[in-house]
mmCIF file of C-alpha atoms and ligand atoms in Angstrom:
data_model
loop_
_atom_site.group_PDB
_atom_site.id
_atom_site.type_symbol
_atom_site.label_atom_id
_atom_site.label_comp_id
_atom_site.label_asym_id
_atom_site.label_seq_id
_atom_site.Cartn_x
_atom_site.Cartn_y
_atom_site.Cartn_z
ATOM 1 C CA THR E 1 109.653 77.425 95.640
ATOM 2 C CA ALA E 2 109.551 81.166 96.021
ATOM 3 C CA ARG E 3 112.626 83.332 96.324
ATOM 4 C CA VAL E 4 112.863 84.726 99.833
ATOM 5 C CA ILE E 5 112.868 88.521 99.835
ATOM 6 C CA ASP E 6 115.294 89.360 102.624
ATOM 7 C CA GLY E 7 114.088 92.547 104.310
ATOM 8 C CA LYS E 8 116.718 92.360 107.001
ATOM 9 C CA ALA E 9 119.580 92.414 104.496
ATOM 10 C CA THR E 10 117.947 95.197 102.475
ATOM 11 C CA ALA E 11 117.316 97.247 105.612
ATOM 12 C CA SER E 12 121.010 96.887 106.529
ATOM 13 C CA ARG E 13 122.021 98.167 103.083
ATOM 14 C CA VAL E 14 119.698 101.161 103.485
ATOM 15 C CA LEU E 15 121.037 101.914 106.973
ATOM 16 C CA GLU E 16 124.677 101.687 105.789
ATOM 17 C CA TRP E 17 123.855 104.065 102.969
ATOM 18 C CA VAL E 18 122.085 106.487 105.342
ATOM 19 C CA THR E 19 125.027 106.387 107.764
ATOM 20 C CA ALA E 20 127.505 107.248 105.001
ATOM 21 C CA ARG E 21 125.342 110.113 103.652
ATOM 22 C CA ALA E 22 124.742 111.411 107.190
ATOM 23 C CA SER E 23 128.438 111.620 107.895
ATOM 24 C CA GLU E 24 128.997 113.556 104.629
ATOM 25 C CA LEU E 25 126.223 115.922 105.607
ATOM 26 C CA GLU E 26 127.644 116.355 109.079
ATOM 27 C CA ARG E 27 131.078 117.176 107.629
ATOM 28 C CA ALA E 28 129.312 119.868 105.584
ATOM 29 C CA GLY E 29 127.881 121.291 108.809
ATOM 30 C CA THR E 30 124.462 119.626 109.246
ATOM 31 C CA ARG E 31 123.968 116.688 111.556
ATOM 32 C CA PRO E 32 120.581 115.047 110.968
ATOM 33 C CA GLY E 33 118.398 115.271 114.084
ATOM 34 C CA ILE E 34 115.320 113.283 115.063
ATOM 35 C CA ALA E 35 112.867 113.795 117.928
ATOM 36 C CA VAL E 36 110.679 110.916 119.024
ATOM 37 C CA VAL E 37 107.705 111.637 121.281
ATOM 38 C CA ILE E 38 105.996 108.908 123.279
ATOM 39 C CA VAL E 39 102.948 109.516 125.469
ATOM 40 C CA GLY E 40 102.053 106.953 128.137
ATOM 41 C CA ASP E 41 103.550 103.518 128.588
ATOM 42 C CA ASP E 42 102.103 101.203 125.997
ATOM 43 C CA PRO E 43 104.649 98.343 126.048
ATOM 44 C CA ALA E 44 104.745 97.821 122.257
ATOM 45 C CA SER E 45 105.188 101.558 121.660
ATOM 46 C CA LYS E 46 108.068 101.647 124.146
ATOM 47 C CA VAL E 47 109.850 98.885 122.238
ATOM 48 C CA TYR E 48 109.328 100.675 118.893
ATOM 49 C CA VAL E 49 110.510 104.017 120.252
ATOM 50 C CA ALA E 50 113.630 102.490 121.798
ATOM 51 C CA SER E 51 114.565 100.759 118.553
ATOM 52 C CA LYS E 52 114.008 103.955 116.551
ATOM 53 C CA ALA E 53 116.299 105.886 118.908
ATOM 54 C CA ARG E 54 118.913 103.120 118.691
ATOM 55 C CA ALA E 55 118.808 103.143 114.894
ATOM 56 C CA ALA E 56 119.131 106.940 114.813
ATOM 57 C CA GLU E 57 122.208 106.809 117.018
ATOM 58 C CA ALA E 58 123.733 104.038 114.904
ATOM 59 C CA CYS E 59 123.271 106.285 111.844
ATOM 60 C CA GLY E 60 125.139 109.083 113.625
ATOM 61 C CA PHE E 61 122.059 111.274 114.062
ATOM 62 C CA HIS E 62 121.338 113.636 116.910
ATOM 63 C CA SER E 63 118.432 111.906 118.645
ATOM 64 C CA ILE E 64 116.171 112.905 121.513
ATOM 65 C CA THR E 65 113.224 111.053 123.012
ATOM 66 C CA HIS E 66 110.503 112.946 124.866
ATOM 67 C CA ARG E 67 108.568 110.735 127.277
ATOM 68 C CA LEU E 68 105.287 112.284 128.402
ATOM 69 C CA PRO E 69 102.915 110.908 131.049
ATOM 70 C CA ASP E 70 99.758 109.037 130.089
ATOM 71 C CA ALA E 71 97.559 111.937 131.304
ATOM 72 C CA THR E 72 99.266 114.558 129.097
ATOM 73 C CA ALA E 73 96.864 117.277 127.955
ATOM 74 C CA GLN E 74 96.423 117.987 124.256
ATOM 75 C CA ALA E 75 97.669 121.572 124.707
ATOM 76 C CA ASP E 76 100.917 120.364 126.295
ATOM 77 C CA LEU E 77 101.599 117.879 123.511
ATOM 78 C CA LEU E 78 100.846 120.534 120.885
ATOM 79 C CA ALA E 79 103.205 122.927 122.675
ATOM 80 C CA LEU E 80 106.018 120.354 122.535
ATOM 81 C CA VAL E 81 105.371 119.742 118.827
ATOM 82 C CA GLY E 82 105.479 123.493 118.256
ATOM 83 C CA GLN E 83 108.790 123.753 120.071
ATOM 84 C CA LEU E 84 110.277 120.903 117.988
ATOM 85 C CA ASN E 85 108.956 122.501 114.771
ATOM 86 C CA GLY E 86 111.056 125.550 115.608
ATOM 87 C CA ASP E 87 114.190 123.674 116.708
ATOM 88 C CA PRO E 88 116.837 123.919 113.954
ATOM 89 C CA ALA E 89 118.696 120.845 115.307
ATOM 90 C CA ILE E 90 115.626 118.668 114.652
ATOM 91 C CA HIS E 91 114.811 117.606 111.077
ATOM 92 C CA GLY E 92 112.339 114.845 111.822
ATOM 93 C CA ILE E 93 109.529 114.671 114.396
ATOM 94 C CA LEU E 94 107.798 111.424 115.167
ATOM 95 C CA VAL E 95 104.861 111.114 117.548
ATOM 96 C CA GLN E 96 104.449 107.437 118.346
ATOM 97 C CA LEU E 97 100.906 106.149 117.811
ATOM 98 C CA PRO E 98 98.501 105.143 119.257
ATOM 99 C CA LEU E 99 97.957 108.082 121.618
ATOM 100 C CA PRO E 100 95.939 107.860 124.847
ATOM 101 C CA GLY E 101 92.206 108.482 124.412
ATOM 102 C CA GLN E 102 92.105 112.143 125.512
ATOM 103 C CA LEU E 103 94.430 113.109 122.650
ATOM 104 C CA ASP E 104 93.328 113.739 119.071
ATOM 105 C CA ALA E 105 95.941 112.010 116.887
ATOM 106 C CA SER E 106 94.894 113.729 113.671
ATOM 107 C CA ARG E 107 95.209 117.188 115.264
ATOM 108 C CA VAL E 108 98.594 116.318 116.707
ATOM 109 C CA ILE E 109 99.874 115.003 113.371
ATOM 110 C CA GLY E 110 98.401 118.068 111.675
ATOM 111 C CA ALA E 111 100.464 120.257 114.015
ATOM 112 C CA ILE E 112 103.779 118.711 112.937
ATOM 113 C CA SER E 113 105.549 120.851 110.362
ATOM 114 C CA PRO E 114 105.077 119.004 107.017
ATOM 115 C CA GLU E 115 108.802 119.604 106.407
ATOM 116 C CA LYS E 116 109.613 117.516 109.524
ATOM 117 C CA ASP E 117 106.864 114.899 109.128
ATOM 118 C CA ILE E 118 109.175 111.901 108.627
ATOM 119 C CA ASP E 119 106.291 109.462 109.165
ATOM 120 C CA GLY E 120 104.518 110.989 106.161
ATOM 121 C CA PHE E 121 101.174 111.022 107.974
ATOM 122 C CA HIS E 122 100.444 114.766 107.643
ATOM 123 C CA ALA E 123 97.580 115.465 105.225
ATOM 124 C CA LEU E 124 99.848 117.662 103.100
ATOM 125 C CA ASN E 125 102.299 114.799 102.562
ATOM 126 C CA ALA E 126 99.484 112.310 101.910
ATOM 127 C CA GLY E 127 98.082 114.764 99.362
ATOM 128 C CA ARG E 128 101.475 115.249 97.721
ATOM 129 C CA LEU E 129 101.875 111.484 97.425
ATOM 130 C CA TRP E 130 98.480 111.076 95.728
ATOM 131 C CA SER E 131 98.896 114.081 93.458
ATOM 132 C CA GLY E 132 102.326 113.141 92.160
ATOM 133 C CA GLY E 133 104.084 115.979 94.006
ATOM 134 C CA GLY E 134 106.598 113.253 94.627
ATOM 135 C CA SER E 135 110.024 114.627 95.302
ATOM 136 C CA ASP E 136 109.038 116.728 98.320
ATOM 137 C CA ALA E 137 106.599 114.282 99.875
ATOM 138 C CA PHE E 138 107.531 112.223 102.889
ATOM 139 C CA VAL E 139 106.279 108.736 102.107
ATOM 140 C CA PRO E 140 105.069 106.580 105.023
ATOM 141 C CA CYS E 141 107.913 104.275 105.987
ATOM 142 C CA THR E 142 106.308 100.830 105.855
ATOM 143 C CA PRO E 143 104.914 101.131 102.301
ATOM 144 C CA ALA E 144 108.099 102.893 101.174
ATOM 145 C CA GLY E 145 110.080 99.931 102.499
ATOM 146 C CA ALA E 146 107.721 97.472 100.821
ATOM 147 C CA MET E 147 108.295 99.287 97.501
ATOM 148 C CA LEU E 148 112.066 98.841 97.828
ATOM 149 C CA LEU E 149 111.514 95.110 98.290
ATOM 150 C CA ILE E 150 109.248 95.012 95.222
ATOM 151 C CA GLU E 151 111.889 96.968 93.284
ATOM 152 C CA GLN E 152 114.378 94.170 93.896
ATOM 153 C CA VAL E 153 112.136 91.724 92.085
ATOM 154 C CA HIS E 154 110.542 93.863 89.362
ATOM 155 C CA GLY E 155 112.603 97.048 89.120
ATOM 156 C CA ARG E 156 110.913 100.422 89.387
ATOM 157 C CA GLU E 157 108.601 100.081 86.405
ATOM 158 C CA LEU E 158 105.478 98.034 87.105
ATOM 159 C CA ALA E 159 103.519 98.765 83.909
ATOM 160 C CA GLY E 160 101.399 95.803 82.882
ATOM 161 C CA LEU E 161 101.418 94.215 86.327
ATOM 162 C CA GLU E 162 98.313 93.858 88.468
ATOM 163 C CA ALA E 163 98.812 94.762 92.101
ATOM 164 C CA VAL E 164 96.333 94.015 94.874
ATOM 165 C CA VAL E 165 96.659 95.659 98.272
ATOM 166 C CA VAL E 166 94.617 94.058 101.044
ATOM 167 C CA GLY E 167 93.949 96.691 103.726
ATOM 168 C CA ARG E 168 93.114 100.377 103.390
ATOM 169 C CA SER E 169 94.660 102.068 106.439
ATOM 170 C CA ASN E 170 96.156 105.540 106.120
ATOM 171 C CA ILE E 171 99.440 104.177 107.439
ATOM 172 C CA VAL E 172 99.925 101.223 105.100
ATOM 173 C CA GLY E 173 97.207 100.255 102.616
ATOM 174 C CA LYS E 174 96.380 103.620 101.048
ATOM 175 C CA PRO E 175 99.939 104.938 100.639
ATOM 176 C CA MET E 176 100.964 101.498 99.349
ATOM 177 C CA ALA E 177 98.301 101.763 96.644
ATOM 178 C CA ALA E 178 99.492 105.285 95.754
ATOM 179 C CA LEU E 179 103.095 104.102 95.352
ATOM 180 C CA LEU E 180 102.139 101.115 93.190
ATOM 181 C CA LEU E 181 99.997 103.393 91.040
ATOM 182 C CA ALA E 182 102.864 105.867 90.687
ATOM 183 C CA ALA E 183 105.009 102.953 89.453
ATOM 184 C CA ASN E 184 102.354 102.264 86.775
ATOM 185 C CA ALA E 185 100.909 99.059 88.209
ATOM 186 C CA THR E 186 97.202 98.425 87.771
ATOM 187 C CA VAL E 187 96.032 98.638 91.371
ATOM 188 C CA ALA E 188 93.083 97.253 93.321
ATOM 189 C CA VAL E 189 92.566 97.885 97.028
ATOM 190 C CA ALA E 190 90.668 95.188 98.922
ATOM 191 C CA HIS E 191 89.397 95.488 102.492
ATOM 192 C CA SER E 192 87.050 94.081 105.106
ATOM 193 C CA ARG E 193 83.979 94.716 102.908
ATOM 194 C CA THR E 194 85.439 93.182 99.759
ATOM 195 C CA ARG E 195 83.368 90.329 98.362
ATOM 196 C CA ASP E 196 85.253 87.188 97.338
ATOM 197 C CA LEU E 197 88.669 88.306 98.536
ATOM 198 C CA ARG E 198 90.197 85.062 97.280
ATOM 199 C CA GLU E 199 89.288 85.805 93.668
ATOM 200 C CA VAL E 200 90.546 89.384 93.939
ATOM 201 C CA CYS E 201 93.862 88.193 95.390
ATOM 202 C CA ARG E 202 94.280 85.556 92.689
ATOM 203 C CA ARG E 203 94.534 88.288 90.052
ATOM 204 C CA ALA E 204 97.589 89.826 91.678
ATOM 205 C CA ASP E 205 101.047 89.707 90.141
ATOM 206 C CA ILE E 206 102.031 91.674 93.230
ATOM 207 C CA LEU E 207 100.021 90.935 96.369
ATOM 208 C CA VAL E 208 100.478 93.142 99.422
ATOM 209 C CA ALA E 209 98.775 92.039 102.638
ATOM 210 C CA ALA E 210 98.315 94.702 105.338
ATOM 211 C CA VAL E 211 95.419 93.431 107.380
ATOM 212 C CA GLY E 212 96.447 92.213 110.827
ATOM 213 C CA ARG E 213 94.819 88.749 110.621
ATOM 214 C CA PRO E 214 97.144 85.792 111.122
ATOM 215 C CA ARG E 215 97.469 83.673 107.944
ATOM 216 C CA LEU E 216 94.302 85.134 106.380
ATOM 217 C CA ILE E 217 95.757 84.649 102.881
ATOM 218 C CA GLU E 218 95.980 81.008 101.929
ATOM 219 C CA GLY E 219 98.141 79.314 99.335
ATOM 220 C CA ASP E 220 95.368 78.972 96.744
ATOM 221 C CA TRP E 221 94.621 82.736 96.962
ATOM 222 C CA ILE E 222 97.981 83.377 95.316
ATOM 223 C CA LYS E 223 98.597 83.511 91.572
ATOM 224 C CA PRO E 224 101.423 81.140 90.628
ATOM 225 C CA GLY E 225 104.661 83.101 90.344
ATOM 226 C CA ALA E 226 103.296 86.190 92.119
ATOM 227 C CA THR E 227 105.355 88.442 94.373
ATOM 228 C CA VAL E 228 103.879 88.354 97.875
ATOM 229 C CA ILE E 229 104.625 91.156 100.336
ATOM 230 C CA ASP E 230 103.374 90.427 103.843
ATOM 231 C CA VAL E 231 103.110 93.538 106.023
ATOM 232 C CA GLY E 232 101.110 91.875 108.788
ATOM 233 C CA ILE E 233 102.655 91.288 112.191
ATOM 234 C CA ASN E 234 100.532 89.055 114.394
ATOM 235 C CA ARG E 235 101.442 87.380 117.655
ATOM 236 C CA VAL E 236 99.983 83.872 117.911
ATOM 237 C CA GLU E 237 100.282 81.004 120.338
ATOM 238 C CA ALA E 238 103.061 78.563 119.494
ATOM 239 C CA PRO E 239 102.560 75.385 121.541
ATOM 240 C CA GLU E 240 105.237 73.689 119.386
ATOM 241 C CA LEU E 241 107.790 75.974 121.073
ATOM 242 C CA GLY E 242 106.620 75.000 124.533
ATOM 243 C CA ASP E 243 103.862 75.834 126.967
ATOM 244 C CA GLY E 244 102.553 79.380 126.773
ATOM 245 C CA ARG E 245 105.046 80.404 124.082
ATOM 246 C CA THR E 246 104.090 82.762 121.257
ATOM 247 C CA LYS E 247 105.567 83.740 117.896
ATOM 248 C CA LEU E 248 105.058 86.291 115.127
ATOM 249 C CA VAL E 249 103.313 85.404 111.872
ATOM 250 C CA GLY E 250 102.144 87.490 108.944
ATOM 251 C CA ASP E 251 98.798 87.861 107.188
ATOM 252 C CA VAL E 252 99.892 85.238 104.664
ATOM 253 C CA ASP E 253 100.216 81.513 105.279
ATOM 254 C CA TYR E 254 103.909 81.634 104.441
ATOM 255 C CA ALA E 255 104.532 77.881 104.348
ATOM 256 C CA ALA E 256 101.774 77.516 101.736
ATOM 257 C CA ALA E 257 102.723 80.695 99.873
ATOM 258 C CA VAL E 258 106.314 79.653 99.191
ATOM 259 C CA ASP E 259 105.069 76.705 97.124
ATOM 260 C CA VAL E 260 103.064 79.001 94.823
ATOM 261 C CA ALA E 261 104.635 82.450 94.803
ATOM 262 C CA GLY E 262 107.610 83.563 92.727
ATOM 263 C CA ALA E 263 109.025 85.631 95.583
ATOM 264 C CA ALA E 264 107.797 86.265 99.109
ATOM 265 C CA THR E 265 108.688 88.152 102.271
ATOM 266 C CA PRO E 266 108.953 86.176 105.509
ATOM 267 C CA VAL E 267 107.603 87.375 108.872
ATOM 268 C CA PRO E 268 109.679 88.295 110.775
ATOM 269 C CA GLY E 269 112.547 89.483 108.592
ATOM 270 C CA GLY E 270 110.600 90.863 105.642
ATOM 271 C CA VAL E 271 108.850 94.230 105.627
ATOM 272 C CA GLY E 272 109.290 94.770 109.380
ATOM 273 C CA PRO E 273 112.991 95.782 109.400
ATOM 274 C CA MET E 274 112.426 98.097 106.423
ATOM 275 C CA THR E 275 110.214 100.493 108.367
ATOM 276 C CA ILE E 276 112.908 101.866 110.671
ATOM 277 C CA ALA E 277 115.431 101.972 107.826
ATOM 278 C CA MET E 278 113.060 104.130 105.765
ATOM 279 C CA LEU E 279 112.413 106.350 108.776
ATOM 280 C CA MET E 280 116.133 107.038 108.936
ATOM 281 C CA ALA E 281 116.210 107.677 105.176
ATOM 282 C CA ASN E 282 113.356 110.187 105.560
ATOM 283 C CA THR E 283 115.197 111.984 108.380
ATOM 284 C CA LEU E 284 118.347 112.164 106.257
ATOM 285 C CA ALA E 285 116.321 113.549 103.333
ATOM 286 C CA SER E 286 114.762 116.160 105.594
ATOM 287 C CA ALA E 287 118.160 117.275 106.916
ATOM 288 C CA ALA E 288 119.547 117.536 103.364
ATOM 289 C CA ARG E 289 116.543 119.551 102.201
ATOM 290 C CA SER E 290 116.804 121.879 105.199
ATOM 291 C CA VAL E 291 120.088 123.171 103.758
ATOM 292 C CA GLY E 292 118.840 123.257 100.175
ATOM 293 C CA LEU E 293 120.420 120.002 98.961
ATOM 294 C CA ALA E 294 118.652 117.563 96.642
ATOM 295 C CA THR E 295 116.884 114.653 98.310
ATOM 296 C CA PRO E 296 119.278 111.692 98.466
ATOM 297 C CA ARG E 297 117.611 108.512 97.183
ATOM 298 C CA PHE E 298 118.588 104.924 97.842
ATOM 299 C CA ALA E 299 118.180 102.603 94.849
ATOM 300 C CA ALA E 300 117.554 98.969 95.674
ATOM 301 C CA GLY E 301 118.213 97.748 92.129
ATOM 302 C CA ALA E 302 116.299 95.098 90.217
ATOM 303 C CA ASN E 303 116.973 91.365 90.266
ATOM 304 C CA VAL E 304 119.467 91.591 93.080
ATOM 305 C CA LEU E 305 117.963 88.676 94.980
HETATM 306 P P1 NAD U 1 94.524 98.611 110.371
HETATM 307 O O1 NAD U 1 93.831 97.812 111.407
HETATM 308 O O2 NAD U 1 94.549 100.097 110.465
HETATM 309 O O3 NAD U 1 93.912 98.266 108.944
HETATM 310 C C1 NAD U 1 93.598 96.944 108.592
HETATM 311 C C2 NAD U 1 92.907 96.926 107.255
HETATM 312 O O4 NAD U 1 92.599 95.578 106.939
HETATM 313 C C3 NAD U 1 91.607 97.695 107.214
HETATM 314 O O5 NAD U 1 91.662 98.615 106.155
HETATM 315 C C4 NAD U 1 90.522 96.654 106.962
HETATM 316 O O6 NAD U 1 89.576 97.078 106.006
HETATM 317 C C5 NAD U 1 91.283 95.474 106.427
HETATM 318 N N1 NAD U 1 90.711 94.219 106.892
HETATM 319 C C6 NAD U 1 90.389 93.852 108.149
HETATM 320 N N2 NAD U 1 89.900 92.606 108.171
HETATM 321 C C7 NAD U 1 89.870 92.166 106.903
HETATM 322 C C8 NAD U 1 89.456 90.962 106.283
HETATM 323 N N3 NAD U 1 88.971 89.944 106.992
HETATM 324 N N4 NAD U 1 89.589 90.880 104.955
HETATM 325 C C9 NAD U 1 90.097 91.894 104.235
HETATM 326 N N5 NAD U 1 90.506 93.044 104.762
HETATM 327 C C10 NAD U 1 90.387 93.186 106.078
HETATM 328 O O7 NAD U 1 96.004 98.017 110.295
HETATM 329 P P2 NAD U 1 97.375 98.628 109.716
HETATM 330 O O8 NAD U 1 97.884 99.661 110.631
HETATM 331 O O9 NAD U 1 97.228 98.944 108.274
HETATM 332 O O10 NAD U 1 98.314 97.347 109.878
HETATM 333 C C11 NAD U 1 98.045 96.129 109.191
HETATM 334 C C12 NAD U 1 99.028 95.067 109.646
HETATM 335 O O11 NAD U 1 100.344 95.494 109.332
HETATM 336 C C13 NAD U 1 99.044 94.790 111.139
HETATM 337 O O12 NAD U 1 99.318 93.421 111.338
HETATM 338 C C14 NAD U 1 100.195 95.615 111.641
HETATM 339 O O13 NAD U 1 100.770 95.072 112.817
HETATM 340 C C15 NAD U 1 101.141 95.510 110.480
HETATM 341 N N6 NAD U 1 102.067 96.652 110.375
HETATM 342 C C16 NAD U 1 103.384 96.373 110.227
HETATM 343 C C17 NAD U 1 104.313 97.390 110.113
HETATM 344 C C18 NAD U 1 105.742 97.043 109.932
HETATM 345 O O14 NAD U 1 106.065 96.064 109.336
HETATM 346 N N7 NAD U 1 106.663 97.800 110.437
HETATM 347 C C19 NAD U 1 103.891 98.713 110.153
HETATM 348 C C20 NAD U 1 102.526 98.989 110.259
HETATM 349 C C21 NAD U 1 101.619 97.933 110.367
#
């Protein structure tokens, strides 16, 4: 059976490391600061924003949350972003997505200073990632976290390995492909229009699923011994837990995958906890850079499972 890739434990190691570096930085006169902006009251977004603020405080960061009403005008949101861009106590700005319909998310993200874009969604950071301008790019947190989990199995060098990413979103699939490519894997990106997804997946030494379809990827889609990284988070009914109960599952049929794969991430407890940890690491990096220090980098290490 597959080795379980423990995202929760890895995320804790990252957060401990961030906390230690943050306190060194604060002693040298710079306390990392993060601003989280939430517009409206989408329940899932509220939960995410609260846990980001909690993590920031646990790391010793200065943290503020701006809660704006659902009917906020674009100009008002842009004005707040502009104010945060100019605030020297803030090193990372995060606008929680999705935004209400009257707001243009790409314009809002484009207004965030690329130097404070800890989500890595600004076009300049996406461009830096794809053009190898690596050290200054903010890398989107979920794929960055997935790479640390892959590093624990394979190390940082993926030459000779075939990687398949299922999903091509700007938030997960595309940056994931860029990171795998930068690590010298041979990369294919599959998506909703891919023909014979099963055959494409079966080629993968490293299979990353970022789709949002519960248990789309079946056991016989997985190459024996492959590393399977499941980014999907799907809420499904769980009658076995009692009437009306639900639970979270990934895009991979985990119970089937563990019989075939060499290593696999569970859901929950795999990629999920890594996202917030990497967000904190990006904020730390931004604070260090703001005073001219080199970007601190966490190394997961190979074969530590
Ligand atoms: P998205 O909806 O933006 O993109 C989904 C992608 O899957 C699309 O590119 C689409 O082409 C592809 N797709 C859809 N149906 C398909 C099919 N039947 N076969 C093959 N490809 C198909 O989603 P996203 O934002 O990239 O998120 C994907 C999943 O990852 C979701 O379950 C989301 O909840 C989860 N997610 C988790 C984290 C985290 O762990 N912290 C962060 C972001 C997203």
